[in-house]
Protein backbone atom coordinates (compact mmCIF):
# COMPACT_ATOMS: atom_id res chain seq x y z
CA UNK A 1 0.00 0.00 0.00
CA UNK A 2 2.87 2.40 0.55
CA UNK A 3 2.35 5.39 -1.68
CA UNK A 4 4.02 8.64 -2.52
CA UNK A 5 2.21 11.43 -4.28
CA UNK A 6 3.57 14.72 -5.43
CA UNK A 7 1.07 17.53 -4.96
CA UNK A 8 2.51 20.67 -6.41
CA UNK A 9 5.70 21.10 -4.44
CA UNK A 10 4.58 18.96 -1.48
CA UNK A 11 5.22 15.23 -1.31
CA UNK A 12 2.84 13.10 0.73
CA UNK A 13 4.03 9.75 2.04
CA UNK A 14 1.84 7.02 3.51
CA UNK A 15 3.27 3.95 5.16
CA UNK A 16 1.52 0.58 4.89
CA UNK A 17 0.43 0.91 8.52
CA UNK A 18 -1.04 4.38 7.96
CA UNK A 19 -3.02 3.21 4.94
CA UNK A 20 -4.30 0.10 6.76
CA UNK A 21 -5.41 2.25 9.72
CA UNK A 22 -7.17 4.77 7.46
CA UNK A 23 -8.88 1.99 5.47
CA UNK A 24 -10.22 0.45 8.71
CA UNK A 25 -11.61 3.85 9.70
CA UNK A 26 -13.14 4.33 6.24
CA UNK A 27 -14.79 0.90 6.39
CA UNK A 28 -16.29 1.81 9.74
CA UNK A 29 -17.53 5.15 8.43
CA UNK A 30 -19.12 3.73 5.29
CA UNK A 31 -20.76 0.91 7.28
CA UNK A 32 -22.14 3.29 9.88
CA UNK A 33 -23.32 5.70 7.21
CA UNK A 34 -25.13 2.87 5.44
CA UNK A 35 -26.84 1.74 8.66
CA UNK A 36 -27.98 5.29 9.44
CA UNK A 37 -29.27 5.99 5.93
CA UNK A 38 -33.01 6.43 5.63
CA UNK A 39 -34.84 3.92 3.41
CA UNK A 40 -34.50 5.03 -0.19
CA UNK A 41 -31.62 7.35 0.70
CA UNK A 42 -28.39 7.73 -1.26
CA UNK A 43 -24.93 7.37 0.27
CA UNK A 44 -22.13 9.14 -1.58
CA UNK A 45 -18.65 7.89 -0.73
CA UNK A 46 -15.84 10.21 -1.76
CA UNK A 47 -12.20 10.53 -0.75
CA UNK A 48 -9.26 12.68 -1.78
CA UNK A 49 -7.09 9.58 -2.21
CA UNK A 50 -6.00 7.89 -5.43
CA UNK A 51 -5.36 4.57 -3.65
CA UNK A 52 -7.59 1.67 -4.66
CA UNK A 53 -7.49 0.43 -1.06
CA UNK A 54 -9.14 3.65 0.12
CA UNK A 55 -11.70 3.87 -2.68
CA UNK A 56 -12.80 0.86 -4.71
CA UNK A 57 -11.85 -1.62 -1.98
CA UNK A 58 -13.90 0.24 0.65
CA UNK A 59 -16.92 0.39 -1.69
CA UNK A 60 -16.48 -3.33 -2.48
CA UNK A 61 -16.40 -4.01 1.30
CA UNK A 62 -19.80 -2.35 1.71
CA UNK A 63 -21.26 -4.10 -1.33
CA UNK A 64 -20.07 -7.49 -0.06
CA UNK A 65 -21.35 -6.81 3.45
CA UNK A 66 -24.73 -5.26 2.62
CA UNK A 67 -26.90 -7.17 0.16
CA UNK A 68 -29.15 -4.14 -0.39
CA UNK A 69 -26.28 -1.77 -1.28
CA UNK A 70 -25.64 -1.06 -4.94
CA UNK A 71 -23.61 1.26 -7.10
CA UNK A 72 -25.71 3.66 -9.13
CA UNK A 73 -24.54 5.38 -12.30
CA UNK A 74 -23.55 9.02 -11.99
CA UNK A 75 -24.68 11.33 -14.76
CA UNK A 76 -21.70 12.56 -16.73
CA UNK A 77 -19.37 9.84 -15.43
CA UNK A 78 -18.68 8.61 -18.96
CA UNK A 79 -16.74 11.83 -19.61
CA UNK A 80 -14.44 11.21 -16.63
CA UNK A 81 -11.03 9.57 -17.13
CA UNK A 82 -12.15 6.62 -14.93
CA UNK A 83 -15.64 5.19 -15.25
CA UNK A 84 -17.57 3.36 -12.50
CA UNK A 85 -17.13 0.04 -14.34
CA UNK A 86 -13.35 0.49 -14.12
CA UNK A 87 -13.63 0.79 -10.37
CA UNK A 88 -15.39 -2.46 -9.49
Tab-separated table of N, CA, C and O in Angstrom:
chain	number	residue	atom	x	y	z
A	1	UNK	N	0.800	-1.201	0.000
A	1	UNK	CA	0.000	0.000	0.000
A	1	UNK	C	0.842	1.265	0.000
A	1	UNK	O	0.321	2.318	-0.275
A	2	UNK	N	2.070	1.182	0.401
A	2	UNK	CA	2.865	2.398	0.549
A	2	UNK	C	2.763	3.240	-0.712
A	2	UNK	O	2.807	2.731	-1.817
A	3	UNK	N	2.556	4.507	-0.532
A	3	UNK	CA	2.352	5.386	-1.683
A	3	UNK	C	3.045	6.708	-1.457
A	3	UNK	O	3.221	7.155	-0.331
A	4	UNK	N	3.432	7.306	-2.551
A	4	UNK	CA	4.017	8.637	-2.522
A	4	UNK	C	3.308	9.423	-3.617
A	4	UNK	O	3.157	8.952	-4.732
A	5	UNK	N	2.853	10.584	-3.284
A	5	UNK	CA	2.205	11.428	-4.285
A	5	UNK	C	2.841	12.800	-4.235
A	5	UNK	O	3.160	13.304	-3.167
A	6	UNK	N	3.042	13.374	-5.374
A	6	UNK	CA	3.574	14.724	-5.426
A	6	UNK	C	2.425	15.661	-5.733
A	6	UNK	O	1.752	15.536	-6.747
A	7	UNK	N	2.160	16.573	-4.818
A	7	UNK	CA	1.072	17.535	-4.955
A	7	UNK	C	1.695	18.917	-5.042
A	7	UNK	O	2.059	19.502	-4.028
A	8	UNK	N	1.822	19.394	-6.241
A	8	UNK	CA	2.512	20.669	-6.411
A	8	UNK	C	3.946	20.501	-5.974
A	8	UNK	O	4.677	19.701	-6.507
A	9	UNK	N	4.341	21.204	-4.959
A	9	UNK	CA	5.704	21.102	-4.443
A	9	UNK	C	5.772	20.286	-3.149
A	9	UNK	O	6.829	20.161	-2.554
A	10	UNK	N	4.637	19.711	-2.725
A	10	UNK	CA	4.579	18.956	-1.477
A	10	UNK	C	4.476	17.463	-1.788
A	10	UNK	O	3.661	17.041	-2.583
A	11	UNK	N	5.317	16.679	-1.163
A	11	UNK	CA	5.218	15.229	-1.309
A	11	UNK	C	4.512	14.661	-0.092
A	11	UNK	O	4.796	15.046	1.037
A	12	UNK	N	3.595	13.735	-0.338
A	12	UNK	CA	2.841	13.104	0.735
A	12	UNK	C	3.215	11.630	0.757
A	12	UNK	O	3.117	10.953	-0.260
A	13	UNK	N	3.646	11.149	1.897
A	13	UNK	CA	4.032	9.754	2.045
A	13	UNK	C	3.053	9.054	2.970
A	13	UNK	O	2.645	9.604	3.983
A	14	UNK	N	2.704	7.832	2.651
A	14	UNK	CA	1.844	7.024	3.507
A	14	UNK	C	2.508	5.659	3.669
A	14	UNK	O	2.805	4.995	2.695
A	15	UNK	N	2.709	5.269	4.903
A	15	UNK	CA	3.266	3.946	5.155
A	15	UNK	C	2.149	2.915	5.044
A	15	UNK	O	0.963	3.256	5.076
A	16	UNK	N	2.517	1.653	4.922
A	16	UNK	CA	1.521	0.581	4.889
A	16	UNK	C	0.626	0.653	6.117
A	16	UNK	O	-0.586	0.519	6.025
A	17	UNK	N	1.204	0.867	7.273
A	17	UNK	CA	0.429	0.914	8.522
A	17	UNK	C	-0.573	2.065	8.511
A	17	UNK	O	-1.711	1.910	8.930
A	18	UNK	N	-0.137	3.234	8.034
A	18	UNK	CA	-1.043	4.383	7.964
A	18	UNK	C	-2.227	4.099	7.042
A	18	UNK	O	-3.368	4.403	7.382
A	19	UNK	N	-1.948	3.516	5.889
A	19	UNK	CA	-3.023	3.212	4.940
A	19	UNK	C	-3.971	2.176	5.539
A	19	UNK	O	-5.189	2.336	5.467
A	20	UNK	N	-3.454	1.137	6.147
A	20	UNK	CA	-4.298	0.103	6.765
A	20	UNK	C	-5.191	0.716	7.835
A	20	UNK	O	-6.386	0.427	7.901
A	21	UNK	N	-4.625	1.590	8.667
A	21	UNK	CA	-5.415	2.252	9.717
A	21	UNK	C	-6.519	3.125	9.125
A	21	UNK	O	-7.658	3.108	9.590
A	22	UNK	N	-6.181	3.892	8.094
A	22	UNK	CA	-7.172	4.767	7.464
A	22	UNK	C	-8.270	3.937	6.802
A	22	UNK	O	-9.454	4.255	6.900
A	23	UNK	N	-7.891	2.854	6.133
A	23	UNK	CA	-8.880	1.992	5.469
A	23	UNK	C	-9.845	1.402	6.502
A	23	UNK	O	-11.059	1.348	6.271
A	24	UNK	N	-9.338	0.989	7.648
A	24	UNK	CA	-10.217	0.454	8.705
A	24	UNK	C	-11.211	1.522	9.160
A	24	UNK	O	-12.388	1.246	9.354
A	25	UNK	N	-10.723	2.745	9.315
A	25	UNK	CA	-11.605	3.851	9.695
A	25	UNK	C	-12.646	4.098	8.607
A	25	UNK	O	-13.838	4.269	8.896
A	26	UNK	N	-12.211	4.086	7.345
A	26	UNK	CA	-13.137	4.325	6.239
A	26	UNK	C	-14.197	3.226	6.153
A	26	UNK	O	-15.374	3.514	5.888
A	27	UNK	N	-13.817	1.996	6.390
A	27	UNK	CA	-14.795	0.897	6.387
A	27	UNK	C	-15.826	1.092	7.494
A	27	UNK	O	-17.013	0.845	7.297
A	28	UNK	N	-15.366	1.533	8.651
A	28	UNK	CA	-16.286	1.808	9.745
A	28	UNK	C	-17.234	2.948	9.412
A	28	UNK	O	-18.436	2.885	9.691
A	29	UNK	N	-16.707	4.001	8.791
A	29	UNK	CA	-17.527	5.153	8.433
A	29	UNK	C	-18.578	4.799	7.385
A	29	UNK	O	-19.744	5.179	7.511
A	30	UNK	N	-18.165	4.068	6.353
A	30	UNK	CA	-19.121	3.732	5.292
A	30	UNK	C	-20.185	2.765	5.820
A	30	UNK	O	-21.357	2.881	5.480
A	31	UNK	N	-19.793	1.847	6.692
A	31	UNK	CA	-20.758	0.907	7.278
A	31	UNK	C	-21.758	1.636	8.159
A	31	UNK	O	-22.968	1.392	8.088
A	32	UNK	N	-21.260	2.524	8.991
A	32	UNK	CA	-22.144	3.287	9.883
A	32	UNK	C	-23.060	4.202	9.078
A	32	UNK	O	-24.249	4.309	9.356
A	33	UNK	N	-22.505	4.849	8.078
A	33	UNK	CA	-23.320	5.705	7.215
A	33	UNK	C	-24.431	4.922	6.541
A	33	UNK	O	-25.567	5.384	6.455
A	34	UNK	N	-24.120	3.717	6.091
A	34	UNK	CA	-25.130	2.868	5.441
A	34	UNK	C	-26.229	2.483	6.432
A	34	UNK	O	-27.414	2.516	6.099
A	35	UNK	N	-25.840	2.128	7.642
A	35	UNK	CA	-26.836	1.742	8.655
A	35	UNK	C	-27.739	2.910	9.046
A	35	UNK	O	-28.905	2.719	9.372
A	36	UNK	N	-27.216	4.115	9.031
A	36	UNK	CA	-27.981	5.291	9.438
A	36	UNK	C	-28.809	5.900	8.304
A	36	UNK	O	-29.651	6.762	8.551
A	37	UNK	N	-28.574	5.442	7.086
A	37	UNK	CA	-29.267	5.988	5.926
A	37	UNK	C	-30.757	5.674	5.976
A	37	UNK	O	-31.157	4.554	6.290
A	38	UNK	N	-31.574	6.655	5.683
A	38	UNK	CA	-33.015	6.433	5.634
A	38	UNK	C	-33.348	5.536	4.452
A	38	UNK	O	-32.650	5.557	3.433
A	39	UNK	N	-34.427	4.746	4.547
A	39	UNK	CA	-34.844	3.919	3.411
A	39	UNK	C	-35.006	4.774	2.148
A	39	UNK	O	-35.593	5.857	2.192
A	40	UNK	N	-34.440	4.301	1.069
A	40	UNK	CA	-34.503	5.033	-0.191
A	40	UNK	C	-33.458	6.132	-0.316
A	40	UNK	O	-33.380	6.799	-1.341
A	41	UNK	N	-32.642	6.310	0.721
A	41	UNK	CA	-31.616	7.347	0.696
A	41	UNK	C	-30.438	6.975	-0.190
A	41	UNK	O	-30.325	5.841	-0.653
A	42	UNK	N	-29.580	7.927	-0.421
A	42	UNK	CA	-28.394	7.730	-1.255
A	42	UNK	C	-27.158	8.060	-0.421
A	42	UNK	O	-27.089	9.117	0.202
A	43	UNK	N	-26.203	7.158	-0.422
A	43	UNK	CA	-24.930	7.370	0.267
A	43	UNK	C	-23.869	7.656	-0.791
A	43	UNK	O	-23.680	6.864	-1.709
A	44	UNK	N	-23.219	8.790	-0.671
A	44	UNK	CA	-22.131	9.142	-1.582
A	44	UNK	C	-20.831	8.960	-0.820
A	44	UNK	O	-20.643	9.547	0.244
A	45	UNK	N	-19.941	8.123	-1.354
A	45	UNK	CA	-18.646	7.887	-0.732
A	45	UNK	C	-17.586	8.553	-1.599
A	45	UNK	O	-17.469	8.266	-2.783
A	46	UNK	N	-16.829	9.443	-1.013
A	46	UNK	CA	-15.842	10.209	-1.764
A	46	UNK	C	-14.609	10.423	-0.898
A	46	UNK	O	-14.729	10.723	0.285
A	47	UNK	N	-13.443	10.255	-1.479
A	47	UNK	CA	-12.202	10.534	-0.755
A	47	UNK	C	-11.315	11.439	-1.605
A	47	UNK	O	-11.598	11.667	-2.786
A	48	UNK	N	-10.255	11.894	-1.025
A	48	UNK	CA	-9.264	12.677	-1.777
A	48	UNK	C	-8.033	11.811	-2.087
A	48	UNK	O	-6.991	12.319	-2.437
A	49	UNK	N	-8.192	10.505	-1.980
A	49	UNK	CA	-7.094	9.576	-2.210
A	49	UNK	C	-7.188	8.957	-3.602
A	49	UNK	O	-8.273	8.758	-4.130
A	50	UNK	N	-6.035	8.615	-4.162
A	50	UNK	CA	-5.996	7.887	-5.426
A	50	UNK	C	-5.773	6.394	-5.199
A	50	UNK	O	-5.713	5.628	-6.154
A	51	UNK	N	-5.651	5.970	-3.945
A	51	UNK	CA	-5.362	4.572	-3.651
A	51	UNK	C	-6.613	3.707	-3.775
A	51	UNK	O	-7.659	4.022	-3.214
A	52	UNK	N	-6.492	2.615	-4.496
A	52	UNK	CA	-7.591	1.668	-4.660
A	52	UNK	C	-8.067	1.160	-3.301
A	52	UNK	O	-9.266	0.982	-3.073
A	53	UNK	N	-7.139	0.945	-2.397
A	53	UNK	CA	-7.485	0.435	-1.060
A	53	UNK	C	-8.428	1.368	-0.329
A	53	UNK	O	-9.259	0.928	0.470
A	54	UNK	N	-8.316	2.660	-0.578
A	54	UNK	CA	-9.143	3.646	0.117
A	54	UNK	C	-10.422	3.980	-0.645
A	54	UNK	O	-11.282	4.681	-0.116
A	55	UNK	N	-10.551	3.521	-1.855
A	55	UNK	CA	-11.702	3.868	-2.681
A	55	UNK	C	-12.475	2.622	-3.093
A	55	UNK	O	-13.416	2.222	-2.414
A	56	UNK	N	-12.076	2.015	-4.189
A	56	UNK	CA	-12.797	0.856	-4.714
A	56	UNK	C	-12.907	-0.270	-3.693
A	56	UNK	O	-13.964	-0.904	-3.577
A	57	UNK	N	-11.831	-0.514	-2.948
A	57	UNK	CA	-11.853	-1.623	-1.982
A	57	UNK	C	-12.823	-1.352	-0.829
A	57	UNK	O	-13.457	-2.278	-0.324
A	58	UNK	N	-12.959	-0.102	-0.423
A	58	UNK	CA	-13.903	0.242	0.647
A	58	UNK	C	-15.340	0.099	0.132
A	58	UNK	O	-16.209	-0.436	0.820
A	59	UNK	N	-15.583	0.542	-1.096
A	59	UNK	CA	-16.920	0.386	-1.690
A	59	UNK	C	-17.238	-1.099	-1.847
A	59	UNK	O	-18.339	-1.551	-1.520
A	60	UNK	N	-16.278	-1.884	-2.319
A	60	UNK	CA	-16.476	-3.332	-2.477
A	60	UNK	C	-16.793	-3.962	-1.119
A	60	UNK	O	-17.635	-4.849	-1.012
A	61	UNK	N	-16.142	-3.526	-0.062
A	61	UNK	CA	-16.397	-4.012	1.296
A	61	UNK	C	-17.870	-3.822	1.658
A	61	UNK	O	-18.526	-4.730	2.139
A	62	UNK	N	-18.397	-2.614	1.407
A	62	UNK	CA	-19.802	-2.345	1.714
A	62	UNK	C	-20.719	-3.200	0.853
A	62	UNK	O	-21.692	-3.777	1.348
A	63	UNK	N	-20.418	-3.310	-0.434
A	63	UNK	CA	-21.259	-4.103	-1.335
A	63	UNK	C	-21.278	-5.574	-0.929
A	63	UNK	O	-22.328	-6.225	-0.998
A	64	UNK	N	-20.141	-6.093	-0.502
A	64	UNK	CA	-20.068	-7.493	-0.063
A	64	UNK	C	-20.785	-7.716	1.257
A	64	UNK	O	-21.328	-8.781	1.505
A	65	UNK	N	-20.790	-6.706	2.109
A	65	UNK	CA	-21.352	-6.813	3.450
A	65	UNK	C	-22.856	-6.541	3.482
A	65	UNK	O	-23.574	-7.089	4.322
A	66	UNK	N	-23.337	-5.713	2.591
A	66	UNK	CA	-24.727	-5.258	2.616
A	66	UNK	C	-25.418	-5.647	1.315
A	66	UNK	O	-25.190	-5.008	0.279
A	67	UNK	N	-26.269	-6.649	1.374
A	67	UNK	CA	-26.903	-7.168	0.157
A	67	UNK	C	-27.794	-6.129	-0.527
A	67	UNK	O	-28.040	-6.225	-1.724
A	68	UNK	N	-28.271	-5.142	0.215
A	68	UNK	CA	-29.146	-4.137	-0.385
A	68	UNK	C	-28.389	-2.908	-0.903
A	68	UNK	O	-28.993	-1.997	-1.460
A	69	UNK	N	-27.075	-2.887	-0.758
A	69	UNK	CA	-26.278	-1.773	-1.280
A	69	UNK	C	-25.976	-2.018	-2.751
A	69	UNK	O	-25.753	-3.155	-3.169
A	70	UNK	N	-25.978	-0.951	-3.512
A	70	UNK	CA	-25.644	-1.062	-4.939
A	70	UNK	C	-24.994	0.222	-5.418
A	70	UNK	O	-25.196	1.282	-4.841
A	71	UNK	N	-24.224	0.102	-6.479
A	71	UNK	CA	-23.608	1.264	-7.103
A	71	UNK	C	-24.572	1.769	-8.161
A	71	UNK	O	-25.092	0.995	-8.958
A	72	UNK	N	-24.832	3.060	-8.138
A	72	UNK	CA	-25.713	3.664	-9.133
A	72	UNK	C	-24.887	4.520	-10.077
A	72	UNK	O	-23.933	5.173	-9.656
A	73	UNK	N	-25.281	4.540	-11.347
A	73	UNK	CA	-24.544	5.383	-12.302
A	73	UNK	C	-24.639	6.860	-11.933
A	73	UNK	O	-25.645	7.304	-11.379
A	74	UNK	N	-23.592	7.582	-12.229
A	74	UNK	CA	-23.547	9.016	-11.988
A	74	UNK	C	-23.590	9.706	-13.344
A	74	UNK	O	-22.767	9.416	-14.221
A	75	UNK	N	-24.558	10.608	-13.493
A	75	UNK	CA	-24.685	11.326	-14.757
A	75	UNK	C	-23.386	12.050	-15.072
A	75	UNK	O	-22.803	12.714	-14.220
A	76	UNK	N	-22.926	11.899	-16.303
A	76	UNK	CA	-21.702	12.559	-16.735
A	76	UNK	C	-20.442	11.767	-16.453
A	76	UNK	O	-19.354	12.172	-16.850
A	77	UNK	N	-20.560	10.626	-15.790
A	77	UNK	CA	-19.370	9.840	-15.429
A	77	UNK	C	-18.622	9.324	-16.649
A	77	UNK	O	-17.417	9.131	-16.603
A	78	UNK	N	-19.329	9.131	-17.750
A	78	UNK	CA	-18.683	8.614	-18.963
A	78	UNK	C	-17.616	9.582	-19.484
A	78	UNK	O	-16.693	9.157	-20.179
A	79	UNK	N	-17.721	10.844	-19.152
A	79	UNK	CA	-16.740	11.828	-19.606
A	79	UNK	C	-15.522	11.886	-18.703
A	79	UNK	O	-14.533	12.538	-19.007
A	80	UNK	N	-15.570	11.203	-17.548
A	80	UNK	CA	-14.438	11.211	-16.625
A	80	UNK	C	-13.370	10.241	-17.103
A	80	UNK	O	-13.664	9.287	-17.818
A	81	UNK	N	-12.107	10.463	-16.694
A	81	UNK	CA	-11.026	9.567	-17.125
A	81	UNK	C	-11.212	8.129	-16.609
A	81	UNK	O	-10.745	7.200	-17.215
A	82	UNK	N	-11.887	7.952	-15.476
A	82	UNK	CA	-12.148	6.617	-14.929
A	82	UNK	C	-13.663	6.470	-14.786
A	82	UNK	O	-14.311	7.326	-14.208
A	83	UNK	N	-14.204	5.388	-15.332
A	83	UNK	CA	-15.643	5.187	-15.246
A	83	UNK	C	-15.968	4.241	-14.093
A	83	UNK	O	-15.096	3.479	-13.649
A	84	UNK	N	-17.206	4.249	-13.605
A	84	UNK	CA	-17.571	3.359	-12.496
A	84	UNK	C	-17.264	1.888	-12.795
A	84	UNK	O	-16.868	1.167	-11.903
A	85	UNK	N	-17.422	1.441	-14.036
A	85	UNK	CA	-17.132	0.040	-14.335
A	85	UNK	C	-15.652	-0.284	-14.189
A	85	UNK	O	-15.277	-1.421	-13.937
A	86	UNK	N	-14.779	0.704	-14.336
A	86	UNK	CA	-13.346	0.492	-14.122
A	86	UNK	C	-13.026	0.298	-12.654
A	86	UNK	O	-11.992	-0.238	-12.302
A	87	UNK	N	-13.911	0.766	-11.792
A	87	UNK	CA	-13.628	0.792	-10.366
A	87	UNK	C	-14.010	-0.503	-9.656
A	87	UNK	O	-13.503	-0.788	-8.596
A	88	UNK	N	-14.922	-1.267	-10.210
A	88	UNK	CA	-15.394	-2.456	-9.487
A	88	UNK	C	-15.152	-3.716	-10.222
A	88	UNK	O	-14.779	-3.957	-11.202
